[in-house]
Amino acid sequence: MPQNYVPIFLFMGVAFAIPAVTLVLFKLVRPENPHKTKLMPYECGITPLDDARGRYTVRFYIVAILFVVFDVETIFLLPWAVRFRWLGKFGLLEMGIFLGILIVGYIWIWKKGALEWV
Amino acid sequence: MLDYVTGYLSSNVTPGQAGNWVWALIYILLIFLGISLAVMGMVWLERKILAHMQIRLGPMRVGPHGLLQPIADSLKLLLKEDIIPENADKVVFWLAPLMVVIAAFTVFIVIPFGPTHAVTDMNIGILFMLGVSSLGVLGIIMAGWASNSHYPLMGSLRSSAQMVSYEIAMGLAVVSAVLMTSFNAGGSGTLSMIGIVQAQAAQHTWFAFKFFPLGLVALFVFAVAMVAETNRAPFDLPEAESELVAGFHTEYSGFRWSLFFLAEYTAMLAVSSIAVTLWLGGWMRPFPSWHGPAITIPNFWEHAAPLGAVDFAFSLVPAVCFFVLAAFAFIGTLRMPKHPLMKIQKGGLGALALVLAGIGLVLLIPPVRDRIQDIFWFVAKVAVFMYLYIWYRGTFPRYRFDQLMKLGWKVMLPMGLGVLIATAVVGVLV
């Protein structure tokens, strides 16, 4: 039923409009005195030496990749869970094989040390 | 007009299903109002409860017992200067708080406060909720990157890594709850939020107590994951004051900062509502299938209908709760210091007691009593989770980041997987 989905856009519109309008409206009353030191990035009072957007540790990338793998797995599990009773033992076996492959992969990344945060 | 309203309220479809956009908009605005009020109340309660846990008094000056503190705070934030750092990416900096707010609020579109008290009921409700709530990560990364400062960038990276790690455990716990919905007569489960609560009603049990203790373990995994998802203590690493100043919103000030704050509390309410819907029976009262002996209550509005004694007793609980709150406020009024300067404060608290008692009286009117029950039980269950959030913050020390990731990947993920497999095996056997 497509009409069930229309309120999403209505809701997102309201959720965008209320804060945005308040933000613009209160520009009329709030003070605005920009100053050179006030506009500096906050670094506990020290003048920043470099641009913050530099390189960062590779571990964040690993976490992101692992997340994609396991999140897609969760999405694949949902249709099976909905029809679980109907699929019965056959479905359980099928999902067991699917999960088995993933669990082997999980044990491998654990042994490989991808889950360590040293 | 009145006929239209009552006719609509007594129909048994959600506004989205009926295709009634006016009612959908009214529901949406009511949800916004309710959440804003709940966040304000939550801020006051959090400061008060934390203070009492640490044997302090907490806010006491603005209004009786600091009741007007959240209003004073929000006014201050609205009137503060809005600073955008020089090197920041202006557009992304502007959009980030809005993104976080939209992600946090939109989850509420599928949350059922009652059989028909939801904006819309989608057949992919829980999937939609998982998708939308993870959009919040995007807003946080935008905020950290746009600020062009070291602390926000570090905070946003940490925050996204943490949210992403715990989302897997959360998803697996959700799958095991969805699996339980398929134990109906027809053998087909559902992803719709209203359908999940109806499945619990049809199976005469909350999913937390189904296949004991598997349901409880799944709820535990979800409850831990949801604290990490919302960046709250003891998993508040992204905002660890002692290390990262304030995490991803270090460079934000004034109203923009308050948007992040609002989004955090809204997300807390949202995930608690999801936990309540999936495991704790949503809008159902405790012992929903226990009706007790039939009694007839004279009803002045409609014809006298026989109903169970237990049903009737439970329908009085909302009103009694408000009377108890009113009694607390009244006792507080009597205990106020007898000083001429406290006169206004005393009057305010007395007025609050009267208002609360008045609400309690309104809730006794039969038509209101019948319709408010669902919402009341839902809100009461969510309130328990919100209290737990405050309790955690007052009790647990903060985790170290490597401990946090270890807990997420090496404890919560296997636990979620194990619960899912165990539920499936038990489900096939019975």
Coordinates of C-alpha atoms in Angstrom, one line a residue:
Chain A
M1 CA 0.0 0.0 0.0
P2 CA 1.9 3.1 -1.2
Q3 CA -0.2 5.5 0.9
N4 CA 1.4 4.1 4.0
Y5 CA 4.7 5.6 2.8
V6 CA 3.6 9.1 2.1
P7 CA 3.7 10.3 5.7
I8 CA 7.5 9.6 5.8
F9 CA 8.0 12.6 3.5
L10 CA 5.6 14.6 5.4
F11 CA 7.4 13.8 8.6
M12 CA 10.9 14.5 7.2
G13 CA 9.6 17.8 5.9
V14 CA 8.3 18.8 9.3
A15 CA 11.5 17.5 11.0
F16 CA 13.6 19.6 8.6
A17 CA 11.4 22.7 8.7
I18 CA 11.0 23.2 12.5
P19 CA 14.7 23.4 13.4
A20 CA 15.6 25.2 10.2
V21 CA 12.9 27.9 10.6
T22 CA 13.9 28.4 14.3
L23 CA 17.5 28.7 13.3
V24 CA 16.8 31.4 10.7
L25 CA 14.2 33.2 12.8
F26 CA 16.3 33.6 15.9
K27 CA 19.0 35.2 13.8
L28 CA 17.0 38.4 14.4
V29 CA 17.5 38.4 18.2
R30 CA 20.8 36.6 18.8
P31 CA 24.0 38.7 18.9
E32 CA 26.6 38.4 16.1
N33 CA 30.1 39.7 16.9
P34 CA 32.6 37.6 14.9
H35 CA 36.2 37.9 16.0
K36 CA 39.3 36.4 14.6
T37 CA 40.2 34.3 17.7
K38 CA 36.5 33.4 18.2
L39 CA 36.4 31.9 14.8
M40 CA 39.5 29.7 15.3
P41 CA 39.0 26.0 15.8
Y42 CA 39.0 25.1 19.5
E43 CA 42.2 23.5 20.7
C44 CA 42.3 24.3 24.4
G45 CA 43.7 27.8 23.7
I46 CA 46.6 26.7 21.5
T47 CA 46.8 28.1 17.9
P48 CA 46.1 25.2 15.6
L49 CA 49.2 24.1 13.7
D50 CA 47.7 22.3 10.8
D51 CA 44.5 21.4 9.0
A52 CA 42.5 18.8 11.0
R53 CA 41.5 16.8 7.9
G54 CA 44.6 14.7 7.8
R55 CA 45.2 11.0 7.9
Y56 CA 43.8 8.9 10.6
T57 CA 44.3 5.3 11.8
V58 CA 43.4 2.4 9.5
R59 CA 41.4 0.6 12.2
F60 CA 38.4 2.8 11.5
Y61 CA 38.4 1.5 7.9
I62 CA 38.6 -2.1 9.1
V63 CA 35.6 -1.5 11.4
A64 CA 33.6 0.0 8.5
I65 CA 34.4 -2.9 6.2
L66 CA 33.4 -5.5 8.8
F67 CA 30.2 -3.6 9.5
V68 CA 29.2 -3.8 5.9
V69 CA 29.7 -7.6 5.8
F70 CA 27.7 -8.3 9.0
D71 CA 25.0 -5.7 8.4
V72 CA 24.2 -7.2 5.0
E73 CA 24.1 -10.6 6.7
T74 CA 21.5 -9.2 9.2
I75 CA 19.4 -7.9 6.3
F76 CA 19.5 -11.3 4.6
L77 CA 18.3 -12.9 7.8
L78 CA 15.1 -10.9 8.1
P79 CA 13.1 -12.5 5.2
W80 CA 13.9 -15.9 6.6
A81 CA 12.9 -14.8 10.1
V82 CA 9.5 -13.6 8.8
R83 CA 8.8 -17.0 7.1
F84 CA 10.5 -19.0 9.7
R85 CA 7.6 -21.2 10.8
W86 CA 6.6 -21.9 7.2
L87 CA 10.1 -22.8 6.0
G88 CA 10.6 -25.1 9.0
K89 CA 13.6 -27.5 9.2
F90 CA 14.6 -26.8 5.6
G91 CA 14.9 -23.1 6.2
L92 CA 16.9 -23.7 9.4
L93 CA 19.4 -25.9 7.5
E94 CA 19.7 -23.4 4.7
M95 CA 20.3 -20.5 7.2
G96 CA 22.7 -22.8 9.1
I97 CA 24.9 -23.1 6.1
F98 CA 24.7 -19.4 5.4
L99 CA 25.5 -18.5 9.0
G100 CA 28.2 -21.3 9.1
I101 CA 30.1 -19.6 6.3
L102 CA 29.9 -16.3 8.0
I103 CA 30.9 -17.7 11.4
V104 CA 34.0 -19.3 9.8
G105 CA 34.8 -15.9 8.4
Y106 CA 34.2 -14.3 11.8
I107 CA 36.6 -16.8 13.5
W108 CA 39.2 -16.1 10.8
I109 CA 39.1 -12.3 11.3
W110 CA 39.2 -12.9 15.1
K111 CA 42.3 -15.1 14.7
K112 CA 43.8 -12.6 12.2
G113 CA 43.6 -9.9 14.8
A114 CA 41.2 -7.6 12.9
L115 CA 39.1 -7.2 16.0
E116 CA 42.0 -6.1 18.2
W117 CA 42.2 -2.4 19.0
V118 CA 45.8 -2.1 20.0
Chain B
M1 CA -16.6 18.8 13.5
L2 CA -16.9 16.9 16.7
D3 CA -18.6 14.0 14.9
Y4 CA -15.7 14.0 12.4
V5 CA -13.2 13.8 15.2
T6 CA -14.9 11.1 17.3
G7 CA -15.7 9.2 14.1
Y8 CA -12.0 9.3 13.2
L9 CA -10.8 8.4 16.6
S10 CA -13.1 5.3 16.8
S11 CA -12.0 4.0 13.4
N12 CA -9.3 1.3 13.6
V13 CA -6.8 2.3 11.0
T14 CA -3.7 4.6 11.2
P15 CA -3.8 7.9 9.4
G16 CA -1.3 6.6 6.8
Q17 CA -3.4 3.6 6.1
A18 CA -6.6 5.7 5.7
G19 CA -4.7 8.1 3.4
N20 CA -5.8 11.0 5.6
W21 CA -2.9 13.4 5.4
V22 CA -4.5 16.0 7.6
W23 CA -4.7 13.5 10.5
A24 CA -1.2 12.3 9.6
L25 CA 0.0 15.9 10.0
I26 CA -1.8 16.4 13.3
Y27 CA -0.3 13.2 14.6
I28 CA 3.2 14.3 13.4
L29 CA 2.8 17.7 15.2
L30 CA 1.6 16.0 18.3
I31 CA 4.6 13.7 18.3
F32 CA 6.9 16.7 17.9
L33 CA 5.2 18.4 20.8
G34 CA 5.3 15.3 22.9
I35 CA 8.9 14.6 22.3
S36 CA 10.0 18.2 22.9
L37 CA 8.1 18.1 26.2
A38 CA 9.5 14.7 27.1
V39 CA 13.1 15.9 26.4
M40 CA 12.6 18.9 28.6
G41 CA 11.2 16.8 31.4
M42 CA 14.0 14.3 30.8
V43 CA 16.7 17.0 31.2
W44 CA 15.2 18.1 34.4
L45 CA 14.7 14.6 35.7
E46 CA 18.2 13.6 34.7
R47 CA 19.8 16.5 36.6
K48 CA 17.6 15.9 39.6
I49 CA 18.0 12.1 39.8
L50 CA 21.8 12.3 39.2
A51 CA 22.0 14.9 41.9
H52 CA 20.1 12.9 44.4
M53 CA 22.3 9.8 43.5
Q54 CA 25.3 11.9 44.5
I55 CA 23.6 13.4 47.6
R56 CA 23.2 16.9 46.1
L57 CA 20.0 18.8 45.5
G58 CA 20.4 19.6 41.8
P59 CA 18.6 22.6 40.2
M60 CA 16.6 24.4 42.9
R61 CA 16.6 28.1 41.9
V62 CA 14.6 28.5 38.7
G63 CA 11.1 27.8 39.7
P64 CA 10.0 25.4 42.5
H65 CA 12.5 22.6 42.7
G66 CA 14.1 23.9 39.5
L67 CA 11.1 22.9 37.4
L68 CA 11.6 25.8 35.0
Q69 CA 15.3 25.1 34.5
P70 CA 14.8 23.4 31.1
I71 CA 12.8 26.4 29.8
A72 CA 15.5 28.8 31.0
D73 CA 18.2 26.6 29.4
S74 CA 16.5 26.5 26.0
L75 CA 15.8 30.2 26.0
K76 CA 19.5 30.8 26.8
L77 CA 20.6 28.5 24.0
L78 CA 18.2 30.3 21.5
L79 CA 19.6 33.7 22.4
K80 CA 23.3 32.7 22.3
E81 CA 25.7 33.7 19.5
D82 CA 26.0 31.1 16.7
I83 CA 29.6 30.7 15.9
I84 CA 30.7 29.0 12.7
P85 CA 34.5 28.5 12.6
E86 CA 36.5 30.2 9.9
N87 CA 37.8 27.0 8.2
A88 CA 34.6 25.1 8.5
D89 CA 32.7 23.8 5.5
K90 CA 29.7 26.1 5.9
V91 CA 27.1 24.0 4.1
V92 CA 27.9 20.7 5.7
F93 CA 28.3 22.5 9.1
W94 CA 24.8 23.9 8.6
L95 CA 23.2 20.6 7.5
A96 CA 24.8 18.2 10.0
P97 CA 22.6 19.1 13.0
L98 CA 19.5 19.0 10.8
M99 CA 20.5 15.6 9.5
V100 CA 20.9 14.2 13.0
V101 CA 17.6 15.6 14.1
I102 CA 15.8 14.2 11.1
A103 CA 17.3 10.8 11.6
A104 CA 16.4 10.7 15.3
F105 CA 12.8 12.0 14.8
T106 CA 11.8 10.0 11.7
V107 CA 12.0 6.7 13.6
F108 CA 8.9 7.8 15.5
I109 CA 6.8 7.5 12.3
V110 CA 6.4 3.8 12.7
I111 CA 6.3 3.6 16.5
P112 CA 2.8 2.5 17.7
F113 CA 1.6 4.2 20.8
G114 CA -1.6 2.2 20.5
P115 CA -3.4 0.0 18.0
T116 CA -4.2 3.0 15.9
H117 CA -2.0 5.7 17.5
A118 CA 0.8 5.6 15.0
V119 CA 1.4 7.9 12.1
T120 CA 1.6 5.0 9.7
D121 CA 2.0 1.3 9.8
M122 CA 4.4 0.0 7.2
N123 CA 4.9 -3.7 6.4
I124 CA 8.6 -3.1 6.7
G125 CA 8.4 -1.1 9.9
I126 CA 11.3 -2.5 11.8
L127 CA 13.6 -2.5 8.7
F128 CA 12.7 1.1 8.1
M129 CA 13.6 1.9 11.7
L130 CA 17.0 0.2 11.5
G131 CA 17.7 2.0 8.3
V132 CA 16.7 5.5 9.4
S133 CA 18.3 5.3 12.9
S134 CA 21.7 4.5 11.2
L135 CA 21.4 7.7 9.2
G136 CA 22.3 9.5 12.5
V137 CA 25.9 8.3 12.0
L138 CA 26.0 10.2 8.7
G139 CA 25.1 13.4 10.5
I140 CA 27.7 12.9 13.2
I141 CA 30.4 12.3 10.6
M142 CA 29.3 15.4 8.7
A143 CA 29.5 17.4 11.9
G144 CA 33.0 16.2 12.8
W145 CA 34.4 16.6 9.3
A146 CA 32.8 20.0 8.7
S147 CA 34.2 21.5 11.9
N148 CA 37.8 21.2 10.7
S149 CA 39.2 20.8 14.2
H150 CA 41.0 17.8 15.7
Y151 CA 38.7 17.0 18.6
P152 CA 35.4 16.9 16.6
L153 CA 37.0 14.8 13.9
M154 CA 38.3 12.3 16.4
G155 CA 35.0 12.3 18.3
S156 CA 33.0 11.7 15.1
L157 CA 35.2 8.9 14.0
R158 CA 35.0 7.2 17.4
S159 CA 31.3 7.7 17.5
S160 CA 30.7 6.3 14.1
A161 CA 32.9 3.2 14.7
Q162 CA 31.1 2.6 18.0
M163 CA 27.6 3.0 16.5
V164 CA 28.4 0.9 13.5
S165 CA 29.8 -1.9 15.7
Y166 CA 26.9 -2.1 18.0
E167 CA 24.4 -1.9 15.2
I168 CA 25.2 -5.5 14.2
A169 CA 24.4 -6.9 17.7
M170 CA 21.3 -4.7 17.7
G171 CA 20.2 -6.1 14.3
L172 CA 20.8 -9.7 15.3
A173 CA 18.7 -9.2 18.5
V174 CA 15.9 -7.6 16.3
V175 CA 16.0 -10.6 14.0
S176 CA 15.4 -13.0 16.9
A177 CA 12.4 -11.0 17.9
V178 CA 11.0 -11.0 14.4
L179 CA 11.5 -14.7 14.3
M180 CA 9.3 -15.0 17.4
T181 CA 6.4 -13.3 15.5
S182 CA 6.1 -16.2 13.1
F183 CA 4.7 -18.5 15.8
N184 CA 1.2 -17.5 14.9
A185 CA -1.5 -19.8 13.7
G186 CA -0.8 -18.9 10.1
G187 CA 2.9 -19.5 10.5
S188 CA 3.8 -16.1 8.9
G189 CA 5.7 -13.4 10.8
T190 CA 5.7 -9.7 10.3
L191 CA 8.0 -6.7 10.2
S192 CA 5.3 -4.2 10.9
M193 CA 5.6 -2.6 14.4
I194 CA 1.8 -2.9 15.0
G195 CA 1.9 -6.5 13.8
I196 CA 4.7 -7.3 16.2
V197 CA 2.7 -6.1 19.2
Q198 CA -0.4 -7.9 17.9
A199 CA 1.6 -11.1 17.5
Q200 CA 2.6 -10.8 21.2
A201 CA -1.1 -10.4 22.1
A202 CA -2.0 -13.4 20.0
Q203 CA 0.7 -15.6 21.6
H204 CA -0.3 -14.4 25.1
T205 CA 3.2 -13.5 26.1
W206 CA 5.7 -10.7 25.9
F207 CA 8.6 -11.7 23.7
A208 CA 10.9 -11.0 26.5
F209 CA 9.5 -14.0 28.3
K210 CA 9.1 -16.3 25.3
F211 CA 11.4 -19.3 25.2
F212 CA 12.7 -18.4 28.6
P213 CA 15.5 -17.2 28.9
L214 CA 16.2 -16.6 25.2
G215 CA 13.9 -13.6 24.9
L216 CA 15.5 -12.0 27.9
V217 CA 19.0 -12.5 26.5
A218 CA 18.0 -10.9 23.2
L219 CA 16.5 -8.0 25.2
F220 CA 19.7 -7.7 27.1
V221 CA 21.8 -7.6 23.9
F222 CA 19.5 -4.9 22.5
A223 CA 19.5 -2.9 25.8
V224 CA 23.3 -2.8 25.8
A225 CA 23.5 -2.0 22.1
M226 CA 21.0 0.8 22.4
V227 CA 23.1 2.6 25.1
A228 CA 26.1 2.4 22.8
E229 CA 24.0 3.5 19.8
T230 CA 22.9 6.7 21.5
N231 CA 26.4 7.5 22.9
R232 CA 25.4 7.5 26.5
A233 CA 27.3 6.6 29.6
P234 CA 29.1 4.2 30.1
F235 CA 29.7 4.2 26.4
D236 CA 29.9 8.0 26.0
L237 CA 33.4 7.8 24.5
P238 CA 32.7 10.3 21.7
E239 CA 31.8 12.9 24.2
A240 CA 34.5 12.0 26.8
E241 CA 35.0 15.4 28.3
S242 CA 38.4 14.4 29.8
E243 CA 39.8 13.3 26.4
L244 CA 37.9 15.0 23.6
V245 CA 36.4 18.2 25.1
A246 CA 32.9 17.5 23.7
G247 CA 33.4 15.1 20.8
F248 CA 31.8 15.8 17.5
H249 CA 29.9 18.9 18.6
T250 CA 32.9 20.8 20.1
E251 CA 32.7 23.6 17.5
Y252 CA 28.9 23.9 17.8
S253 CA 27.3 26.6 19.9
G254 CA 23.9 28.0 20.8
F255 CA 20.9 26.6 19.0
R256 CA 22.9 24.2 16.7
W257 CA 24.4 22.6 19.8
S258 CA 20.9 22.2 21.3
L259 CA 19.8 20.4 18.1
F260 CA 22.4 17.8 18.8
F261 CA 21.3 17.6 22.4
L262 CA 17.6 17.2 21.3
A263 CA 18.6 14.6 18.8
E264 CA 20.5 12.6 21.4
Y265 CA 17.5 12.5 23.8
T266 CA 15.1 11.8 20.9
A267 CA 17.2 8.9 19.8
M268 CA 17.2 7.6 23.4
L269 CA 13.4 7.8 23.4
A270 CA 13.2 6.1 20.0
V271 CA 15.4 3.1 20.8
S272 CA 13.6 2.6 24.1
S273 CA 10.3 2.7 22.3
I274 CA 11.6 0.0 19.9
A275 CA 12.7 -2.2 22.7
V276 CA 9.3 -1.8 24.3
T277 CA 7.5 -2.6 21.1
L278 CA 9.6 -5.7 20.3
W279 CA 10.0 -7.3 23.7
L280 CA 7.8 -5.7 26.3
G281 CA 4.4 -5.8 24.6
G282 CA 4.2 -2.2 23.3
W283 CA 0.9 -0.7 24.3
M284 CA -0.4 -3.7 26.2
R285 CA -0.9 -3.5 29.9
P286 CA 0.7 -6.1 32.2
F287 CA -1.3 -9.4 32.2
P288 CA -3.4 -8.4 29.1
S289 CA -5.2 -11.7 28.9
W290 CA -6.3 -11.7 32.6
H291 CA -9.7 -10.1 32.7
G292 CA -11.1 -11.1 36.1
P293 CA -14.8 -11.6 37.0
A294 CA -17.2 -9.5 34.9
I295 CA -18.7 -6.4 36.5
T296 CA -20.9 -3.7 35.3
I297 CA -19.8 -0.1 35.8
P298 CA -22.6 2.5 35.4
N299 CA -21.4 4.6 32.5
F300 CA -23.0 8.0 32.1
W301 CA -21.8 8.6 28.5
E302 CA -22.7 5.3 26.8
H303 CA -24.7 2.3 27.7
A304 CA -23.4 0.3 30.7
A305 CA -21.1 -2.3 29.3
P306 CA -19.9 -5.3 31.3
L307 CA -16.1 -5.5 31.7
G308 CA -13.6 -7.5 33.7
A309 CA -12.8 -6.3 37.2
V310 CA -9.0 -6.5 36.4
D311 CA -9.5 -4.6 33.2
F312 CA -11.3 -1.9 35.2
A313 CA -8.7 -1.8 37.9
F314 CA -5.9 -1.4 35.3
S315 CA -7.8 1.3 33.5
L316 CA -7.7 3.4 36.7
V317 CA -3.9 3.3 37.0
P318 CA -3.2 6.4 34.8
A319 CA -5.4 8.6 36.9
V320 CA -4.0 7.2 40.1
C321 CA -0.5 7.9 38.9
F322 CA -1.4 11.5 38.3
F323 CA -3.0 11.8 41.7
V324 CA 0.2 10.4 43.3
L325 CA 2.3 12.9 41.4
A326 CA -0.1 15.7 42.5
A327 CA 0.2 14.5 46.1
F328 CA 4.0 14.7 45.9
A329 CA 3.8 18.2 44.5
F330 CA 1.4 19.1 47.3
I331 CA 3.7 17.7 50.0
G332 CA 6.5 19.6 48.4
T333 CA 4.5 22.8 48.7
L334 CA 3.9 22.2 52.4
R335 CA 7.6 21.5 53.0
M336 CA 8.8 24.7 51.3
P337 CA 10.6 27.1 53.7
K338 CA 8.4 29.7 55.2
H339 CA 10.1 32.7 53.9
P340 CA 8.4 35.7 52.1
L341 CA 10.8 35.3 49.1
M342 CA 9.6 31.7 48.6
K343 CA 6.0 32.9 48.1
I344 CA 6.0 32.7 44.3
Q345 CA 7.8 29.4 44.2
K346 CA 5.3 28.0 46.7
G347 CA 2.4 29.2 44.6
G348 CA 3.9 27.7 41.5
L349 CA 4.3 24.3 43.0
G350 CA 0.8 24.4 44.5
A351 CA -0.6 25.3 41.0
L352 CA 1.4 22.4 39.5
A353 CA -0.2 20.1 42.1
L354 CA -3.7 21.3 41.1
V355 CA -2.9 20.9 37.4
L356 CA -1.7 17.3 37.9
A357 CA -4.8 16.5 40.0
G358 CA -7.0 18.0 37.3
I359 CA -5.3 15.8 34.6
G360 CA -5.9 12.8 36.9
L361 CA -9.6 13.8 37.1
V362 CA -9.9 14.1 33.3
L363 CA -8.4 10.7 32.9
L364 CA -11.2 9.2 35.0
I365 CA -13.8 10.2 32.4
P366 CA -14.8 6.9 30.7
P367 CA -14.1 7.8 27.0
V368 CA -10.8 9.4 27.9
R369 CA -9.9 6.5 30.2
D370 CA -10.5 4.0 27.5
R371 CA -8.4 5.8 24.9
I372 CA -5.6 6.9 27.0
Q373 CA -4.7 3.5 28.5
D374 CA -2.6 2.3 25.5
I375 CA -0.6 5.5 25.4
F376 CA -0.1 5.4 29.1
W377 CA 1.3 1.9 29.3
F378 CA 3.6 2.5 26.4
V379 CA 4.9 5.7 27.9
A380 CA 5.3 4.1 31.3
K381 CA 7.5 1.3 29.8
V382 CA 9.6 3.8 27.9
A383 CA 10.0 5.8 31.1
V384 CA 11.5 2.7 32.8
F385 CA 14.2 2.6 30.1
M386 CA 14.8 6.3 30.4
Y387 CA 15.3 5.9 34.1
L388 CA 17.8 3.1 33.4
Y389 CA 19.7 5.5 31.2
I390 CA 20.1 7.9 34.0
W391 CA 20.9 5.1 36.5
Y392 CA 23.7 3.8 34.2
R393 CA 25.1 7.3 34.0
G394 CA 25.1 7.7 37.8
T395 CA 26.6 4.2 38.4
F396 CA 29.0 2.9 35.7
P397 CA 32.5 4.3 35.1
R398 CA 33.3 5.0 31.4
Y399 CA 34.7 2.3 29.2
R400 CA 38.1 2.7 27.5
F401 CA 37.8 2.7 23.7
D402 CA 39.5 -0.7 23.1
Q403 CA 37.4 -2.3 25.8
L404 CA 34.3 -0.9 24.1
M405 CA 35.2 -2.3 20.7
K406 CA 36.2 -5.6 22.3
L407 CA 32.8 -5.8 24.0
G408 CA 31.0 -5.0 20.8
W409 CA 32.8 -7.4 18.5
K410 CA 33.8 -10.2 20.8
V411 CA 31.0 -10.4 23.3
M412 CA 27.8 -8.8 21.9
L413 CA 28.1 -10.1 18.4
P414 CA 28.6 -13.8 19.4
M415 CA 25.9 -13.4 22.0
G416 CA 23.4 -12.0 19.4
L417 CA 24.3 -14.7 16.9
G418 CA 24.0 -17.4 19.6
V419 CA 20.6 -16.2 20.8
L420 CA 19.4 -16.1 17.2
I421 CA 20.6 -19.6 16.5
A422 CA 19.3 -20.9 19.8
T423 CA 15.9 -19.3 19.2
A424 CA 15.7 -20.8 15.7
V425 CA 16.6 -24.3 16.9
V426 CA 14.2 -24.2 19.8
G427 CA 11.5 -22.8 17.4
V428 CA 11.9 -25.7 15.0
L429 CA 11.8 -28.3 17.9
V430 CA 8.6 -27.1 19.6

